Amino acid sequence: MRFTSSTTHDDGAAIDTRIAAAGLFAGSFVPRATMDEARHVTIPLHVLLQWDDEGNDRQMALDLFDAFASSEKTLYANMGGHTGVPAFAGDDAIRFFIRHLVT
């Protein structure tokens, strides 16, 4: 995840101010730079984690979630592997984006 825009923080991390909310599928390798940048992300976040995803490091995903500076962040964890995302997970994401993006 890279953030680019007109707003730059003291440490050089850039945040695109046009982004009002974000949804993430947690997992995979998380570079240190991404962890550092996450500390500057303050927009509302909806994070989906498949608890038994054999291809992703659960603890790394939890560490990334913790690193985000957002005061409104929600972690949705579901049992199952990478392809086991339940259908209702999409409904939760839709409600999140309607709440934050529809005026």
mmCIF file with all atom_site columns, C-alpha atoms in Angstrom:
data_model
loop_
_atom_site.group_PDB
_atom_site.id
_atom_site.type_symbol
_atom_site.label_atom_id
_atom_site.label_alt_id
_atom_site.label_comp_id
_atom_site.label_asym_id
_atom_site.label_entity_id
_atom_site.label_seq_id
_atom_site.pdbx_PDB_ins_code
_atom_site.Cartn_x
_atom_site.Cartn_y
_atom_site.Cartn_z
_atom_site.occupancy
_atom_site.B_iso_or_equiv
_atom_site.pdbx_formal_charge
_atom_site.auth_seq_id
_atom_site.auth_comp_id
_atom_site.auth_asym_id
_atom_site.auth_atom_id
_atom_site.pdbx_PDB_model_num
ATOM 1   C CA . MET A 1 1   ? 0.000   0.000   0.000  1.00 0.00 ? 1   MET A CA 1
ATOM 2   C CA . ARG A 1 2   ? 1.427   3.369   -1.024 1.00 0.00 ? 2   ARG A CA 1
ATOM 3   C CA . PHE A 1 3   ? -0.207  6.658   -0.322 1.00 0.00 ? 3   PHE A CA 1
ATOM 4   C CA . THR A 1 4   ? 0.528   9.594   -2.599 1.00 0.00 ? 4   THR A CA 1
ATOM 5   C CA . SER A 1 5   ? -0.804  13.105  -2.519 1.00 0.00 ? 5   SER A CA 1
ATOM 6   C CA . SER A 1 6   ? -0.399  16.691  -1.564 1.00 0.00 ? 6   SER A CA 1
ATOM 7   C CA . THR A 1 7   ? -0.191  16.108  2.194  1.00 0.00 ? 7   THR A CA 1
ATOM 8   C CA . THR A 1 8   ? 3.231   15.117  3.467  1.00 0.00 ? 8   THR A CA 1
ATOM 9   C CA . HIS A 1 9   ? 4.045   14.399  7.110  1.00 0.00 ? 9   HIS A CA 1
ATOM 10  C CA . ASP A 1 10  ? 7.256   15.431  8.872  1.00 0.00 ? 10  ASP A CA 1
ATOM 11  C CA . ASP A 1 11  ? 8.792   11.997  8.309  1.00 0.00 ? 11  ASP A CA 1
ATOM 12  C CA . GLY A 1 12  ? 8.076   12.110  4.570  1.00 0.00 ? 12  GLY A CA 1
ATOM 13  C CA . ALA A 1 13  ? 5.035   9.792   4.541  1.00 0.00 ? 13  ALA A CA 1
ATOM 14  C CA . ALA A 1 14  ? 2.445   11.037  2.053  1.00 0.00 ? 14  ALA A CA 1
ATOM 15  C CA . ILE A 1 15  ? -1.307  10.608  2.431  1.00 0.00 ? 15  ILE A CA 1
ATOM 16  C CA . ASP A 1 16  ? -3.847  11.106  -0.360 1.00 0.00 ? 16  ASP A CA 1
ATOM 17  C CA . THR A 1 17  ? -6.395  13.442  1.190  1.00 0.00 ? 17  THR A CA 1
ATOM 18  C CA . ARG A 1 18  ? -9.053  12.386  -1.338 1.00 0.00 ? 18  ARG A CA 1
ATOM 19  C CA . ILE A 1 19  ? -9.398  8.990   0.357  1.00 0.00 ? 19  ILE A CA 1
ATOM 20  C CA . ALA A 1 20  ? -12.172 9.133   2.964  1.00 0.00 ? 20  ALA A CA 1
ATOM 21  C CA . ALA A 1 21  ? -12.325 5.455   4.005  1.00 0.00 ? 21  ALA A CA 1
ATOM 22  C CA . ALA A 1 22  ? -10.652 2.164   3.098  1.00 0.00 ? 22  ALA A CA 1
ATOM 23  C CA . GLY A 1 23  ? -11.359 -1.538  3.057  1.00 0.00 ? 23  GLY A CA 1
ATOM 24  C CA . LEU A 1 24  ? -8.496  -4.008  3.286  1.00 0.00 ? 24  LEU A CA 1
ATOM 25  C CA . PHE A 1 25  ? -8.133  -7.747  2.925  1.00 0.00 ? 25  PHE A CA 1
ATOM 26  C CA . ALA A 1 26  ? -5.525  -8.433  5.609  1.00 0.00 ? 26  ALA A CA 1
ATOM 27  C CA . GLY A 1 27  ? -2.698  -10.828 5.059  1.00 0.00 ? 27  GLY A CA 1
ATOM 28  C CA . SER A 1 28  ? 0.459   -11.545 3.145  1.00 0.00 ? 28  SER A CA 1
ATOM 29  C CA . PHE A 1 29  ? 3.891   -10.082 3.760  1.00 0.00 ? 29  PHE A CA 1
ATOM 30  C CA . VAL A 1 30  ? 3.851   -6.570  5.192  1.00 0.00 ? 30  VAL A CA 1
ATOM 31  C CA . PRO A 1 31  ? 7.034   -4.557  4.549  1.00 0.00 ? 31  PRO A CA 1
ATOM 32  C CA . ARG A 1 32  ? 8.378   -2.380  7.359  1.00 0.00 ? 32  ARG A CA 1
ATOM 33  C CA . ALA A 1 33  ? 7.691   0.745   5.276  1.00 0.00 ? 33  ALA A CA 1
ATOM 34  C CA . THR A 1 34  ? 4.013   -0.185  5.113  1.00 0.00 ? 34  THR A CA 1
ATOM 35  C CA . MET A 1 35  ? 3.899   -0.624  8.891  1.00 0.00 ? 35  MET A CA 1
ATOM 36  C CA . ASP A 1 36  ? 5.488   2.819   9.284  1.00 0.00 ? 36  ASP A CA 1
ATOM 37  C CA . GLU A 1 37  ? 3.054   4.418   6.826  1.00 0.00 ? 37  GLU A CA 1
ATOM 38  C CA . ALA A 1 38  ? 0.084   2.785   8.583  1.00 0.00 ? 38  ALA A CA 1
ATOM 39  C CA . ARG A 1 39  ? 0.833   4.878   11.657 1.00 0.00 ? 39  ARG A CA 1
ATOM 40  C CA . HIS A 1 40  ? -0.237  7.953   9.637  1.00 0.00 ? 40  HIS A CA 1
ATOM 41  C CA . VAL A 1 41  ? -3.519  6.515   8.344  1.00 0.00 ? 41  VAL A CA 1
ATOM 42  C CA . THR A 1 42  ? -6.396  8.079   10.259 1.00 0.00 ? 42  THR A CA 1
ATOM 43  C CA . ILE A 1 43  ? -9.358  7.432   7.927  1.00 0.00 ? 43  ILE A CA 1
ATOM 44  C CA . PRO A 1 44  ? -12.012 4.860   8.898  1.00 0.00 ? 44  PRO A CA 1
ATOM 45  C CA . LEU A 1 45  ? -10.925 1.289   8.073  1.00 0.00 ? 45  LEU A CA 1
ATOM 46  C CA . HIS A 1 46  ? -12.780 -1.947  7.409  1.00 0.00 ? 46  HIS A CA 1
ATOM 47  C CA . VAL A 1 47  ? -10.330 -4.855  7.581  1.00 0.00 ? 47  VAL A CA 1
ATOM 48  C CA . LEU A 1 48  ? -11.212 -8.422  6.605  1.00 0.00 ? 48  LEU A CA 1
ATOM 49  C CA . LEU A 1 49  ? -9.096  -11.292 7.912  1.00 0.00 ? 49  LEU A CA 1
ATOM 50  C CA . GLN A 1 50  ? -9.599  -14.951 7.052  1.00 0.00 ? 50  GLN A CA 1
ATOM 51  C CA . TRP A 1 51  ? -8.461  -16.592 10.283 1.00 0.00 ? 51  TRP A CA 1
ATOM 52  C CA . ASP A 1 52  ? -7.205  -19.824 8.723  1.00 0.00 ? 52  ASP A CA 1
ATOM 53  C CA . ASP A 1 53  ? -5.676  -18.363 5.555  1.00 0.00 ? 53  ASP A CA 1
ATOM 54  C CA . GLU A 1 54  ? -2.751  -20.696 4.955  1.00 0.00 ? 54  GLU A CA 1
ATOM 55  C CA . GLY A 1 55  ? -0.998  -18.247 2.646  1.00 0.00 ? 55  GLY A CA 1
ATOM 56  C CA . ASN A 1 56  ? -0.988  -15.279 5.001  1.00 0.00 ? 56  ASN A CA 1
ATOM 57  C CA . ASP A 1 57  ? 0.641   -14.595 8.337  1.00 0.00 ? 57  ASP A CA 1
ATOM 58  C CA . ARG A 1 58  ? -2.198  -13.929 10.804 1.00 0.00 ? 58  ARG A CA 1
ATOM 59  C CA . GLN A 1 59  ? 0.025   -12.227 13.377 1.00 0.00 ? 59  GLN A CA 1
ATOM 60  C CA . MET A 1 60  ? 1.478   -9.908  10.753 1.00 0.00 ? 60  MET A CA 1
ATOM 61  C CA . ALA A 1 61  ? -2.057  -8.946  9.697  1.00 0.00 ? 61  ALA A CA 1
ATOM 62  C CA . LEU A 1 62  ? -2.979  -8.253  13.327 1.00 0.00 ? 62  LEU A CA 1
ATOM 63  C CA . ASP A 1 63  ? 0.175   -6.192  13.789 1.00 0.00 ? 63  ASP A CA 1
ATOM 64  C CA . LEU A 1 64  ? -0.712  -4.113  10.709 1.00 0.00 ? 64  LEU A CA 1
ATOM 65  C CA . PHE A 1 65  ? -4.231  -3.578  12.044 1.00 0.00 ? 65  PHE A CA 1
ATOM 66  C CA . ASP A 1 66  ? -2.776  -2.379  15.347 1.00 0.00 ? 66  ASP A CA 1
ATOM 67  C CA . ALA A 1 67  ? -0.386  -0.033  13.530 1.00 0.00 ? 67  ALA A CA 1
ATOM 68  C CA . PHE A 1 68  ? -3.145  1.964   11.826 1.00 0.00 ? 68  PHE A CA 1
ATOM 69  C CA . ALA A 1 69  ? -3.746  5.263   13.627 1.00 0.00 ? 69  ALA A CA 1
ATOM 70  C CA . SER A 1 70  ? -7.433  5.402   12.752 1.00 0.00 ? 70  SER A CA 1
ATOM 71  C CA . SER A 1 71  ? -9.773  5.976   15.675 1.00 0.00 ? 71  SER A CA 1
ATOM 72  C CA . GLU A 1 72  ? -12.427 4.070   13.732 1.00 0.00 ? 72  GLU A CA 1
ATOM 73  C CA . LYS A 1 73  ? -11.081 0.738   12.571 1.00 0.00 ? 73  LYS A CA 1
ATOM 74  C CA . THR A 1 74  ? -12.887 -2.567  12.603 1.00 0.00 ? 74  THR A CA 1
ATOM 75  C CA . LEU A 1 75  ? -11.420 -6.019  12.144 1.00 0.00 ? 75  LEU A CA 1
ATOM 76  C CA . TYR A 1 76  ? -13.750 -8.660  10.727 1.00 0.00 ? 76  TYR A CA 1
ATOM 77  C CA . ALA A 1 77  ? -12.275 -12.113 11.262 1.00 0.00 ? 77  ALA A CA 1
ATOM 78  C CA . ASN A 1 78  ? -13.927 -15.161 9.718  1.00 0.00 ? 78  ASN A CA 1
ATOM 79  C CA . MET A 1 79  ? -13.057 -18.808 10.066 1.00 0.00 ? 79  MET A CA 1
ATOM 80  C CA . GLY A 1 80  ? -11.776 -20.389 6.888  1.00 0.00 ? 80  GLY A CA 1
ATOM 81  C CA . GLY A 1 81  ? -9.009  -20.126 4.366  1.00 0.00 ? 81  GLY A CA 1
ATOM 82  C CA . HIS A 1 82  ? -8.237  -17.600 1.670  1.00 0.00 ? 82  HIS A CA 1
ATOM 83  C CA . THR A 1 83  ? -11.133 -18.641 -0.565 1.00 0.00 ? 83  THR A CA 1
ATOM 84  C CA . GLY A 1 84  ? -13.553 -19.169 2.334  1.00 0.00 ? 84  GLY A CA 1
ATOM 85  C CA . VAL A 1 85  ? -14.763 -15.587 2.655  1.00 0.00 ? 85  VAL A CA 1
ATOM 86  C CA . PRO A 1 86  ? -18.462 -15.789 3.567  1.00 0.00 ? 86  PRO A CA 1
ATOM 87  C CA . ALA A 1 87  ? -20.961 -14.005 1.329  1.00 0.00 ? 87  ALA A CA 1
ATOM 88  C CA . PHE A 1 88  ? -22.127 -11.748 4.153  1.00 0.00 ? 88  PHE A CA 1
ATOM 89  C CA . ALA A 1 89  ? -18.616 -10.260 4.415  1.00 0.00 ? 89  ALA A CA 1
ATOM 90  C CA . GLY A 1 90  ? -19.400 -8.264  1.279  1.00 0.00 ? 90  GLY A CA 1
ATOM 91  C CA . ASP A 1 91  ? -22.601 -6.968  2.855  1.00 0.00 ? 91  ASP A CA 1
ATOM 92  C CA . ASP A 1 92  ? -20.620 -5.721  5.862  1.00 0.00 ? 92  ASP A CA 1
ATOM 93  C CA . ALA A 1 93  ? -18.167 -3.909  3.568  1.00 0.00 ? 93  ALA A CA 1
ATOM 94  C CA . ILE A 1 94  ? -21.009 -2.318  1.586  1.00 0.00 ? 94  ILE A CA 1
ATOM 95  C CA . ARG A 1 95  ? -22.606 -0.988  4.791  1.00 0.00 ? 95  ARG A CA 1
ATOM 96  C CA . PHE A 1 96  ? -19.232 0.404   5.875  1.00 0.00 ? 96  PHE A CA 1
ATOM 97  C CA . PHE A 1 97  ? -18.716 2.281   2.603  1.00 0.00 ? 97  PHE A CA 1
ATOM 98  C CA . ILE A 1 98  ? -22.293 3.568   2.502  1.00 0.00 ? 98  ILE A CA 1
ATOM 99  C CA . ARG A 1 99  ? -21.844 4.911   6.018  1.00 0.00 ? 99  ARG A CA 1
ATOM 100 C CA . HIS A 1 100 ? -18.625 6.730   5.135  1.00 0.00 ? 100 HIS A CA 1
ATOM 101 C CA . LEU A 1 101 ? -18.953 7.668   1.470  1.00 0.00 ? 101 LEU A CA 1
ATOM 102 C CA . VAL A 1 102 ? -22.610 8.342   0.774  1.00 0.00 ? 102 VAL A CA 1
ATOM 103 C CA . THR A 1 103 ? -23.852 11.751  1.820  1.00 0.00 ? 103 THR A CA 1
#
